[in-house]
Amino acid sequence: LQFLYFIGGRLQKMIIRFGVLVLSAMCASCTPADDLFSRVLGEHANKFHGYVVASQEADTFTLTAQRDSSGRQVITGNTVGSVAAGLQYYLSNYAKVQIRTGWSGSNTKVPENLPVLKEDITVPRTYKWGYYLNVCTLSYTMAWWKWEQWEQELDWMALTGINLPLAFVGQEYVWQKTFAKFGLTDDDMKSFFSGPAFLAWQRMGNIQGWGGPLPQDFINDSKDLQVKILARMEELQITAVLPAFAGHLPAAFTTKYPNSTFHKSSDWGHFPEPYGNVWMLDPADPMFVPVGKAFVETYREVYNTSSVYFNADQYNEMTPSNSSDTYLAQSGKAVYNSLVAVEKEAVWVMQGWLFLEGFWTVERAKAYLSLIPNDKMLILDLRSDGDEQFSRLDSYFGKPFIWSMLNNWGGNTGMYGQMNDINTFPQSSIVKNSTIAGYGLTMEGANTNYVMYELLLQNLWRTLPHPNMTEWMMDYSERRYGARLPQTTQTWVLLHKTVYSGKTNQQKSVTRNVVTYRPHMNMGHESLNRSCIVFYNASLVQEAMMNMLSVYDQLSSQETYQNDLVDITRQVMSNELMALSDNHTAAYNAKNLTAMKMVAAKMLNMFAMKTPFWVPRSSSSSGAGSTMHAAGDTTRHNQTCMNGMHVTRLPYGDQMVILLIMQGRNGVDLLKHSTFLVGNCTSMQQQQPCQKESHSIRELSTMNASHKSRHGNTRPTTSNHFQVHLKVIRVTL
């Protein structure tokens, strides 16, 4: 058997080597940039050729006027990422093509004859870094992503100039290995790790064990996935921001080392024991640096990565146990010392979100950062688009920072953006005279408002605001659908005047939908970061929807059109529901029962779903299209699957509520355009309580949904583990 294994192994290596030689012969001039071109453009990739030209200067790309011998448009740059950004620049500005390989759809209708440039065009990067991801995004949007989705996302990062993303997948495997070195077992870790959808807050030390235990299969699979992610980042010359030790510990560590000094973290979200008040190792304790050092060493052993950028958030939305300047300085120094104990060139990347808390006066913030060299720290000014802290804290006392747009809290799905501010503020003197080192996207949840992200990321390659945002929106519409149709152009002009005309004093982030609230008398008005307030003329959004419906026959096969029509229509319904909710409250306050009943009937009628229902197919390699279903169609079962899209009908009294459930490529059903995913299920058939019983909207939003993990972790979840938020979407054609 050993001999056969030996022979088999040698044959396998020979076959692989032969395959490599064949591929090399087929594409002698292929480069990593060309490989990326092939992944994102398919058959159109042979119209372009990209390669890296070594340079010590800042990132730059060049589009050549002279085509190569094969007639291809040549794009050069000093990194693979720069070359990719050059491709994006050419496609957007000359070919009128929009590539968004992940969740927003894309238009890759590359012209048969590419536009010819009159002269070479060279564009330098404005600032060194393009940062991507909030710690929360990994849970709110990406908890169940597999390699296919990550591969697309990584290509998109390179295309848009992102070169410093958070790389947090797979760290639980390293934590297991690290704490094992200190005598802890895998069982000791079970009460520490939260479930996949809640790992973000556990990683920042706010909670532990919530939604757990975390299946070992998930931990192992995530490790394997991270190996691929880091390898592709290296290929694309993208710098990974890796996790690090911030002091948060499993409870078992405190019993193993009773002589060490520990503190309970401050209350966060009113989570009860044992889920809240996570143990923290005192920064002055002799064990702090050894634990942090062991984690970084173990991480490098597991993933064979040499990145020197590490993220650690000690006090995210939590108050330190001691407010003295000495203690705060010691806290920051302990994290930094644990990094440089392994990597002398280590740079601590920290979310600056903590400084929004009232505890952090200028003096305390300065003390906390005082013992870290300025060039060894990079701070994410997490919400520069409204709550920026860099000006209050004197450019973080000399430390470089990333100007970031948050825009989305909680993974909400409303249409919103501060478009005019995003166009101008990053180019203002207050920013240019600071220690800014780049721009970043730090949304808590993705999947919405892609137009805002495209606008912000263009700051990486321009030094002046766009002079005419109306014209920019018209160009965006043309790129998005492949043609400048009057109806779609007017749609985006109207959206610029309405949902994307936000100001911080009106609304701080993406709006919610009234149906996602637990019923009370002031729904939609709680705070500016989670309201449903309509600060614009809602009739103009209705007009935008009608414009989109008028070109259904021309554009219905395009995924960009499908996504946008659903988004706009959902916003129209959300606005209408908000108005009805306010009217209902006003009638109640006026003790007008007749008016209350009339408004209630209108609201319930919006859930009746008795008219035809337009269902876009999910994004897939097999193309896109649309299918009509009537809610009264009794020939279909409770659940229908169309090209990866489930249409699930849930009984609601004598009415019927229809949910769109998108079959993720990883085999996980997600609520299409919803706030939270239901759970880790391979089929909605496993959501038996939803399918066999009648529930009110309120009951559905807090029900005890059973779910079965694809990793074999079968257990019921409490109503707080997963909330089912209903987004009912209707288009009458």
XYZ file of C-alpha atoms in Angstrom:
733
model
C 0.000 0.000 0.000
C 2.820 2.401 0.851
C 4.414 1.655 -2.527
C 1.110 2.306 -4.325
C 0.622 5.576 -2.440
C 4.180 6.564 -3.433
C 3.599 5.754 -7.111
C 0.208 7.489 -7.052
C 1.730 10.604 -5.515
C 4.496 10.737 -8.142
C 1.949 10.322 -10.958
C -0.215 13.065 -9.489
C 2.754 15.458 -9.400
C 3.688 14.548 -12.995
C 0.133 15.204 -14.183
C 0.037 18.548 -12.407
C 3.397 19.565 -13.883
C 2.262 18.512 -17.366
C -0.918 20.567 -16.932
C 1.087 23.608 -15.922
C 3.322 23.226 -18.992
C 0.283 22.947 -21.280
C -1.349 26.017 -19.769
C 1.919 27.940 -20.024
C 2.202 27.039 -23.697
C -1.386 28.112 -24.297
C -0.863 31.480 -22.593
C 2.815 32.337 -22.629
C 2.096 35.997 -21.986
C -0.540 35.564 -19.254
C 0.002 37.546 -16.073
C -1.834 37.664 -12.716
C -3.606 40.737 -14.072
C -4.697 38.821 -17.182
C -6.000 36.049 -14.934
C -8.136 38.606 -13.132
C -9.323 39.990 -16.472
C -10.450 36.490 -17.449
C -12.373 35.965 -14.233
C -14.320 39.215 -14.466
C -14.733 39.606 -18.242
C -14.919 36.050 -19.520
C -14.854 35.963 -23.315
C -14.120 39.695 -23.476
C -10.866 39.351 -21.547
C -8.871 38.763 -24.744
C -9.461 42.403 -25.659
C -7.182 43.535 -22.827
C -3.673 42.848 -21.645
C -2.311 43.984 -18.305
C 1.065 43.658 -16.672
C 3.091 45.120 -13.829
C 5.918 47.572 -14.435
C 8.276 47.785 -11.477
C 8.349 51.221 -9.895
C 9.237 52.734 -6.542
C 6.731 55.534 -6.985
C 3.213 55.675 -5.571
C 0.618 53.385 -7.105
C -0.096 54.402 -10.701
C -1.766 52.888 -13.734
C -1.401 53.786 -17.400
C -3.800 53.171 -20.294
C -1.830 53.148 -23.530
C -3.082 54.650 -26.756
C -1.039 52.116 -28.734
C -2.612 48.638 -28.874
C -0.364 45.558 -28.674
C 0.342 43.241 -31.632
C -2.881 41.336 -30.925
C -4.937 44.512 -30.980
C -5.511 44.464 -27.217
C -5.897 47.499 -24.993
C -2.772 47.560 -22.815
C -2.949 48.532 -19.142
C 0.146 48.796 -16.966
C 0.701 49.612 -13.317
C 3.230 49.160 -10.562
C 1.064 46.538 -8.780
C -1.520 44.006 -9.874
C -4.094 46.091 -8.025
C -3.123 49.198 -9.966
C -3.480 47.332 -13.249
C -6.903 46.088 -12.141
C -7.922 49.635 -11.198
C -6.798 50.727 -14.665
C -9.141 48.187 -16.224
C -12.001 49.472 -14.097
C -11.159 53.043 -15.065
C -11.179 52.236 -18.790
C -14.393 50.212 -18.627
C -16.225 52.875 -16.622
C -15.112 55.957 -18.507
C -14.759 54.704 -22.074
C -16.553 51.388 -22.540
C -19.451 52.366 -20.230
C -19.349 49.032 -18.432
C -19.864 48.393 -14.729
C -18.232 45.403 -13.091
C -19.547 44.467 -9.692
C -18.816 40.786 -9.413
C -20.631 40.186 -6.166
C -23.903 41.298 -4.637
C -24.972 44.275 -6.757
C -24.988 42.765 -10.203
C -22.880 43.852 -13.140
C -23.123 45.001 -16.730
C -20.328 43.435 -18.767
C -21.585 44.349 -22.220
C -18.155 45.214 -23.536
C -18.347 46.871 -26.978
C -17.220 44.724 -29.884
C -14.853 47.498 -30.925
C -13.209 49.103 -27.945
C -12.929 52.909 -27.895
C -9.443 53.997 -28.948
C -7.581 56.458 -26.750
C -6.030 59.511 -28.353
C -3.102 59.508 -25.940
C -1.694 57.575 -23.003
C -3.561 58.203 -19.769
C -1.698 57.921 -16.465
C -3.537 58.156 -13.143
C -1.748 58.113 -9.768
C -3.359 56.957 -6.535
C -4.423 59.860 -4.314
C -3.504 58.207 -1.014
C -1.705 55.012 -0.105
C -4.572 52.959 1.275
C -8.018 51.870 0.181
C -9.514 50.151 3.221
C -12.479 47.751 3.250
C -14.787 46.129 5.805
C -16.202 46.726 9.212
C -15.752 43.943 11.761
C -19.550 43.614 11.630
C -19.684 43.051 7.856
C -18.134 39.615 8.291
C -21.192 38.600 10.333
C -24.010 40.717 8.924
C -23.265 39.960 5.260
C -20.511 37.374 4.888
C -21.121 34.819 7.656
C -21.947 32.038 5.212
C -19.829 33.022 2.223
C -17.812 30.350 0.478
C -14.871 30.642 -1.879
C -16.895 31.541 -4.987
C -18.266 34.668 -3.305
C -14.930 35.610 -1.770
C -13.154 35.168 -5.101
C -15.552 37.623 -6.713
C -15.226 40.054 -3.832
C -11.432 39.975 -3.917
C -11.400 40.707 -7.651
C -13.767 43.615 -7.067
C -11.456 44.953 -4.339
C -8.558 45.008 -6.776
C -10.658 46.632 -9.505
C -11.779 49.473 -7.258
C -8.413 50.198 -5.638
C -9.026 48.519 -2.289
C -5.661 47.262 -1.062
C -6.100 46.989 2.711
C -9.110 44.809 3.643
C -9.900 43.216 6.973
C -9.061 39.490 6.792
C -10.919 38.018 9.762
C -12.124 34.670 8.419
C -10.738 31.567 10.094
C -9.293 33.127 13.253
C -11.214 30.824 15.617
C -9.001 27.934 14.497
C -5.962 29.955 15.593
C -7.559 30.906 18.909
C -8.085 27.222 19.624
C -4.447 26.453 18.889
C -3.247 29.471 20.865
C -5.207 28.837 24.045
C -4.291 25.152 23.859
C -0.716 26.284 24.452
C -1.966 27.728 27.738
C -3.729 24.552 28.796
C -7.265 25.203 27.557
C -9.256 22.512 25.760
C -11.677 22.766 22.854
C -14.493 22.268 25.381
C -13.236 25.331 27.264
C -13.639 27.337 24.055
C -17.241 26.271 23.360
C -18.713 28.785 25.786
C -16.464 31.511 24.324
C -17.128 31.334 20.579
C -20.460 32.762 19.429
C -22.434 31.473 16.463
C -21.343 32.477 12.937
C -23.783 35.387 12.621
C -22.587 36.857 15.930
C -18.830 36.355 15.701
C -18.247 40.063 15.039
C -19.279 41.103 18.525
C -17.559 38.165 20.150
C -14.316 39.020 18.325
C -14.521 42.550 19.737
C -15.122 41.243 23.248
C -18.705 42.459 23.645
C -20.341 39.037 23.974
C -19.410 35.372 24.185
C -21.151 32.116 23.372
C -24.247 33.771 21.912
C -25.793 31.559 19.223
C -23.166 28.879 19.923
C -21.597 26.494 20.294
C -19.657 27.046 17.088
C -19.440 23.744 15.145
C -15.915 22.412 14.695
C -16.662 21.799 11.037
C -17.361 25.507 10.628
C -14.071 26.363 12.343
C -12.113 23.967 10.136
C -13.870 25.007 6.924
C -13.252 28.670 7.734
C -9.570 27.931 8.198
C -9.411 26.284 4.764
C -11.298 29.215 3.272
C -8.901 31.726 4.803
C -5.955 29.893 3.233
C -7.494 30.598 -0.187
C -8.397 34.184 0.689
C -4.896 35.073 1.855
C -3.288 33.344 -1.136
C -5.428 35.351 -3.555
C -4.722 38.570 -1.669
C -1.029 37.910 -2.050
C -1.478 37.225 -5.763
C -3.370 40.512 -6.186
C -0.835 42.342 -3.989
C -3.530 43.221 -1.484
C -2.356 43.736 2.108
C -4.394 41.778 4.646
C -5.330 43.244 8.021
C -5.070 40.284 10.398
C -6.624 39.760 13.846
C -4.693 40.224 17.089
C -5.153 39.848 20.850
C -6.982 42.696 22.594
C -7.275 41.113 26.034
C -10.595 39.242 25.832
C -10.473 35.694 27.219
C -12.505 32.513 27.719
C -13.701 32.127 31.307
C -11.616 28.953 31.679
C -8.429 31.013 31.411
C -9.213 32.760 34.695
C -9.297 29.463 36.578
C -6.121 28.202 34.901
C -4.236 31.322 35.938
C -5.770 32.465 39.242
C -2.780 34.681 40.072
C -3.302 36.886 37.037
C -5.390 40.058 37.176
C -8.695 40.063 35.304
C -11.614 42.432 34.837
C -15.120 41.914 33.550
C -15.861 44.050 30.495
C -18.561 46.666 30.940
C -22.163 45.868 30.102
C -22.941 45.837 26.402
C -26.437 45.456 25.012
C -27.754 44.171 28.353
C -26.656 40.646 27.527
C -27.114 38.473 30.633
C -24.521 36.126 32.069
C -22.889 34.050 30.726
C -23.172 35.874 27.390
C -22.134 39.360 28.488
C -19.426 40.879 30.695
C -16.573 39.031 28.996
C -13.376 38.470 30.981
C -10.449 40.745 30.104
C -6.810 40.250 31.034
C -5.416 43.342 32.711
C -2.979 45.075 30.315
C -0.360 45.319 33.068
C -0.523 41.606 33.810
C 2.683 39.689 32.874
C 0.572 37.243 30.847
C -0.813 39.838 28.412
C 2.123 40.084 26.019
C 2.863 36.297 26.018
C -0.751 35.514 25.064
C -0.799 38.142 22.303
C 2.613 37.037 21.084
C 1.515 33.391 20.988
C -1.525 34.272 18.887
C 0.467 36.150 16.238
C 3.082 33.366 16.103
C 0.393 30.696 15.782
C -1.419 32.702 13.119
C 1.716 32.909 11.014
C 2.378 29.194 11.487
C -1.133 28.281 10.335
C -1.482 30.710 7.432
C 2.108 31.373 6.374
C 1.429 35.072 5.930
C 3.854 37.931 6.367
C 1.445 40.866 6.622
C 2.462 43.323 9.326
C -0.979 44.924 9.747
C -3.059 43.729 12.716
C -6.450 44.767 14.056
C -7.358 44.733 17.750
C -10.224 46.617 19.418
C -9.973 46.657 23.213
C -12.850 48.904 24.200
C -15.296 48.924 21.306
C -18.521 50.401 22.771
C -17.212 49.486 26.244
C -15.774 51.557 29.079
C -12.305 50.725 30.467
C -12.209 49.536 34.081
C -9.855 52.382 34.991
C -9.990 55.971 33.733
C -6.519 57.124 34.712
C -4.224 58.353 31.953
C -1.532 55.912 33.094
C -3.836 52.906 32.844
C -5.168 53.932 29.433
C -1.653 54.447 28.054
C -0.643 51.071 29.460
C -3.649 49.420 27.786
C -2.671 50.632 24.335
C 0.996 49.855 24.887
C 0.219 46.255 25.907
C -1.524 45.533 22.595
C 1.318 47.086 20.616
C 3.985 45.216 22.611
C 2.301 41.891 21.892
C 2.603 42.627 18.163
C 6.190 43.843 18.038
C 7.246 40.875 20.167
C 6.784 38.893 16.935
C 6.992 41.475 14.151
C 9.153 44.559 14.690
C 7.456 46.372 11.806
C 3.941 45.613 13.051
C 1.267 48.275 12.519
C -1.749 48.306 14.825
C -4.957 49.009 12.886
C -7.725 50.125 15.240
C -11.343 51.088 14.687
C -11.766 54.622 15.991
C -15.409 53.944 16.813
C -14.677 53.795 20.552
C -13.914 57.526 20.624
C -17.568 58.379 19.948
C -18.404 57.238 23.494
C -18.702 60.026 26.055
C -15.953 58.474 28.184
C -13.279 59.409 25.668
C -12.356 63.008 26.278
C -9.516 64.485 24.240
C -7.154 63.929 27.188
C -8.093 60.272 27.639
C -7.884 59.545 23.913
C -4.469 61.151 23.776
C -3.260 59.109 26.743
C -4.513 55.866 25.208
C -2.579 56.467 21.979
C 0.450 58.143 23.513
C 2.879 55.197 23.790
C 2.489 53.860 20.231
C 4.791 55.366 17.572
C 2.836 57.407 15.049
C 4.068 55.381 12.078
C 3.115 52.087 13.765
C -0.576 52.774 14.067
C -3.396 53.283 11.578
C -6.785 54.412 12.866
C -10.041 53.844 11.052
C -12.136 56.979 11.438
C -15.094 54.685 11.138
C -17.819 57.162 10.241
C -16.164 60.182 8.701
C -19.413 60.783 6.805
C -21.101 62.286 9.860
C -19.351 61.466 13.137
C -15.730 62.047 12.193
C -13.334 62.201 15.118
C -10.051 63.115 13.444
C -10.702 66.857 13.691
C -11.783 66.671 17.349
C -8.699 64.613 18.210
C -6.190 66.679 16.208
C -5.683 64.059 13.492
C -5.336 61.445 16.216
C -2.379 63.372 17.610
C -0.253 62.751 14.542
C -1.235 59.190 13.707
C -2.421 58.380 10.179
C -6.087 57.525 9.703
C -8.515 56.252 7.073
C -11.407 58.544 6.083
C -14.294 56.068 6.088
C -17.905 55.958 4.971
C -20.119 53.771 7.150
C -23.570 54.502 5.661
C -25.105 51.189 6.812
C -25.842 50.168 10.386
C -27.319 46.809 11.241
C -27.517 45.552 7.670
C -30.673 47.586 7.019
C -31.887 47.736 3.438
C -33.266 51.208 2.812
C -31.987 53.438 0.035
C -29.905 56.239 1.515
C -26.741 58.231 1.046
C -25.142 61.622 1.579
C -24.048 61.842 -2.027
C -23.197 65.533 -2.245
C -21.175 65.389 0.976
C -19.309 62.262 -0.124
C -18.426 64.007 -3.368
C -17.000 67.118 -1.725
C -16.004 66.547 1.901
C -13.125 64.087 1.254
C -11.600 66.770 -0.976
C -12.028 69.571 1.554
C -9.155 71.428 3.187
C -9.966 69.981 6.624
C -9.218 66.534 5.200
C -6.279 67.444 3.001
C -4.545 69.247 5.883
C -4.860 66.229 8.164
C -2.914 62.957 8.548
C -5.265 61.103 6.196
C -3.692 57.976 4.688
C -6.560 56.766 2.545
C -10.283 56.185 2.099
C -12.358 53.258 3.268
C -15.733 51.532 3.274
C -16.838 50.460 6.745
C -20.515 49.575 6.314
C -21.851 47.122 8.884
C -23.880 45.374 6.206
C -23.324 45.327 2.454
C -25.784 44.433 -0.353
C -27.334 47.909 -0.617
C -26.680 51.348 -2.124
C -23.780 50.319 -4.337
C -23.843 53.708 -6.036
C -22.533 55.278 -2.820
C -19.598 52.878 -2.608
C -18.611 53.460 -6.221
C -18.659 57.210 -5.645
C -16.520 57.051 -2.487
C -13.929 54.696 -3.973
C -13.361 57.027 -6.898
C -11.683 59.338 -4.365
C -8.758 56.914 -4.419
C -7.945 58.051 -7.957
C -9.080 61.695 -8.112
C -8.106 64.937 -6.409
C -11.131 67.122 -7.145
C -14.884 66.699 -6.604
C -17.067 65.806 -9.556
C -18.237 69.186 -10.892
C -21.740 68.018 -11.820
C -23.357 65.211 -9.802
C -26.421 65.132 -12.049
C -24.188 64.291 -15.000
C -22.326 61.752 -12.862
C -25.610 60.004 -12.053
C -26.528 59.940 -15.732
C -23.164 58.321 -16.515
C -23.716 55.851 -13.665
C -27.064 54.847 -15.157
C -25.458 54.269 -18.549
C -22.705 52.113 -17.028
C -25.210 50.172 -14.983
C -27.545 49.179 -17.811
C -25.338 49.486 -20.876
C -27.385 52.249 -22.487
C -28.407 55.834 -21.733
C -32.179 55.391 -21.757
C -34.207 58.489 -20.836
C -36.261 56.533 -18.286
C -33.350 55.019 -16.373
C -31.352 58.236 -16.582
C -34.244 60.151 -15.062
C -34.614 57.449 -12.397
C -31.129 58.049 -11.063
C -31.467 61.818 -11.282
C -34.596 61.524 -9.128
C -32.825 59.236 -6.662
C -30.038 61.786 -6.354
C -32.626 64.420 -5.454
C -34.349 62.187 -2.896
C -32.887 59.156 -1.122
C -29.281 60.137 -1.876
C -29.613 63.784 -0.810
C -29.176 62.950 2.878
C -27.622 65.091 5.578
C -26.366 63.923 8.958
C -28.959 66.012 10.796
C -31.728 64.256 8.839
C -30.660 60.650 8.914
C -27.333 59.063 9.805
C -27.459 55.830 7.857
C -29.481 53.481 5.685
C -33.145 53.537 6.692
C -35.108 50.663 8.134
C -38.511 49.375 7.080
C -41.460 49.727 9.434
C -42.275 46.022 9.162
C -38.959 45.142 10.811
C -39.936 46.866 14.078
C -41.548 45.296 17.069
C -44.872 47.139 17.163
C -45.024 50.300 19.257
C -46.471 53.780 18.899
C -43.384 55.611 17.655
C -42.039 53.240 15.021
C -39.480 54.722 12.689
C -38.647 57.766 14.785
C -36.294 56.371 17.455
C -32.933 57.776 16.384
C -31.194 59.056 13.291
C -29.234 55.827 12.824
C -32.238 53.507 12.715
C -35.215 55.562 11.645
C -37.589 55.348 8.700
C -37.971 59.102 8.381
C -38.734 60.275 4.838
C -36.887 63.585 4.515
C -37.577 64.010 0.796
C -40.518 64.121 -1.593
C -41.642 60.470 -1.579
C -43.673 60.912 -4.765
C -40.441 61.367 -6.704
C -39.295 57.887 -5.661
C -42.633 56.546 -6.907
C -41.951 58.322 -10.185
C -38.528 56.692 -10.316
C -40.157 53.283 -9.851
C -42.608 53.924 -12.680
C -39.727 54.978 -14.926
C -38.007 51.671 -14.205
C -41.169 49.652 -14.864
C -41.625 51.391 -18.215
C -38.408 49.787 -19.565
C -39.149 46.316 -18.224
C -39.272 44.764 -21.710
C -35.845 46.143 -22.650
C -33.967 45.468 -19.409
C -35.698 42.662 -17.515
C -32.948 40.161 -18.338
C -30.245 42.308 -16.706
C -29.365 41.558 -13.089
C -28.496 45.203 -12.437
C -31.993 46.216 -13.493
C -33.578 43.436 -11.446
C -31.708 44.432 -8.301
C -32.469 48.128 -8.718
C -36.166 47.594 -9.456
C -36.540 45.526 -6.298
C -34.633 48.102 -4.224
C -36.646 51.059 -5.503
C -39.991 49.282 -5.201
C -39.204 48.160 -1.671
C -38.370 51.779 -0.783
C -41.673 52.985 -2.235
C -43.537 50.470 -0.086
C -41.456 51.318 2.975
C -42.249 55.016 2.546
C -45.947 54.250 2.181
C -45.936 52.035 5.257
C -44.140 54.746 7.242
C -46.813 57.278 6.287
C -49.581 54.841 7.190
C -47.914 54.033 10.503
C -47.754 57.741 11.361
C -51.411 58.140 10.378
C -52.323 55.159 12.542
C -50.526 56.698 15.534
C -52.207 60.066 14.914
C -55.637 58.411 14.767
C -54.912 56.588 18.005
C -53.828 59.776 19.757
C -57.007 61.443 18.493
C -59.080 58.476 19.778
C -60.510 58.105 16.262
C -61.296 54.394 16.024
C -62.828 54.658 12.557
C -59.693 56.259 11.130
C -57.520 53.685 12.888
C -59.425 50.832 11.273
C -59.226 52.430 7.842
C -55.448 52.876 8.101
C -54.986 49.367 9.494
C -56.924 47.928 6.564
C -54.653 49.752 4.123
C -51.539 48.422 5.861
C -52.834 44.849 5.884
C -53.788 45.183 2.239
C -50.123 45.822 1.433
C -49.412 42.360 2.835
C -52.273 40.653 0.989
C -50.148 39.959 -2.083
C -53.104 39.127 -4.344
C -51.627 40.778 -7.417
C -48.911 39.406 -9.728
C -45.488 39.287 -8.214
C -42.294 39.991 -10.133
C -39.436 37.772 -8.994
C -35.866 38.402 -10.151
C -33.636 35.414 -10.393
C -30.542 35.367 -8.259
C -27.163 36.205 -9.755
C -25.571 33.150 -11.292
C -23.314 32.124 -14.102
C -26.283 30.762 -16.008
C -27.676 34.194 -16.668
C -30.595 36.165 -15.305
C -34.234 36.509 -16.076
C -37.641 36.943 -14.521
C -40.710 34.878 -13.790
C -44.274 35.908 -12.988
C -46.188 34.244 -10.159
C -49.629 35.049 -8.866
C -50.145 34.687 -5.128
C -53.386 32.883 -5.805
C -51.734 30.225 -7.979
C -52.727 26.965 -6.291
C -50.906 24.741 -8.735
C -47.598 25.330 -7.001
C -46.397 23.967 -3.712
C -45.624 26.113 -0.675
C -42.088 26.462 -1.922
C -40.902 26.946 -5.473
C -37.297 27.028 -6.618
C -36.354 29.006 -9.703
C -32.694 29.180 -10.648
C -31.606 29.443 -7.050
C -34.527 31.622 -5.882
C -37.098 30.293 -3.461
C -40.570 31.810 -3.353
C -41.972 30.826 0.011
C -45.560 31.482 1.022
C -46.338 31.916 4.674
C -49.971 31.882 5.875
C -51.141 35.072 7.532
C -54.739 34.778 8.657
C -56.791 34.351 5.503
C -54.102 36.157 3.532
C -50.762 34.991 2.174
C -47.365 36.577 2.723
C -44.653 35.865 0.182
C -40.988 35.931 1.053
C -38.120 35.946 -1.379
C -35.492 33.489 -0.236
C -32.243 33.563 -2.165
C -30.358 30.279 -2.328
C -26.778 31.231 -1.531
C -24.040 29.525 -3.481
C -22.836 28.016 -0.235
C -26.101 26.168 0.210
C -27.538 28.619 2.703
C -30.939 30.264 2.335
C -30.888 33.977 2.953
C -33.780 36.361 3.194
C -33.413 38.308 -0.021
C -33.025 42.004 0.779
C -33.713 41.343 4.462
C -32.072 42.599 7.623
C -30.815 39.328 9.078
C -30.400 35.815 7.740
C -32.713 33.217 9.225
C -30.061 30.688 10.082
C -27.720 28.139 8.590
C -30.121 25.933 6.662
C -29.756 24.034 3.435
C -33.438 24.312 2.585
C -36.376 26.386 3.704
C -38.165 23.064 4.117
C -36.287 22.859 7.407
C -38.060 25.990 8.608
C -41.087 23.853 9.446
C -42.761 26.267 11.887
C -42.845 28.900 9.147
C -44.428 26.577 6.627
C -46.978 24.532 8.538
C -48.410 26.976 11.052
C -50.134 30.333 10.910
C -48.274 33.235 12.438
C -48.924 36.911 12.741
C -46.265 39.304 11.466
C -45.166 39.963 15.048
C -44.987 36.251 15.833
C -42.922 35.631 12.725
C -40.493 38.360 13.710
C -39.706 36.754 17.063
C -40.577 33.111 16.505
C -38.477 30.212 17.742
C -37.337 29.029 14.326
C -35.720 25.612 14.225
C -32.689 25.313 12.039
C -30.276 22.647 11.046
C -26.669 23.579 10.428
C -25.085 22.238 7.288
C -22.284 21.217 9.652
C -24.529 18.900 11.612
C -25.219 21.214 14.538
C -28.933 20.588 15.028
C -30.473 22.509 17.863
C -33.334 24.950 18.432
C -32.507 28.640 18.668
C -34.063 31.108 21.043
C -36.098 33.962 19.633
C -33.179 36.291 20.271
C -30.737 34.221 18.235
C -32.328 34.839 14.869
C -34.990 37.384 14.064
C -36.970 36.855 10.898
C -37.489 40.296 9.377
C -40.072 40.387 6.647
C -39.505 42.504 3.594
C -42.585 42.161 1.404
C -41.966 43.369 -2.121
C -44.655 43.815 -4.760
C -44.583 45.115 -8.287
C -47.851 45.359 -10.210
C -47.141 45.194 -13.922
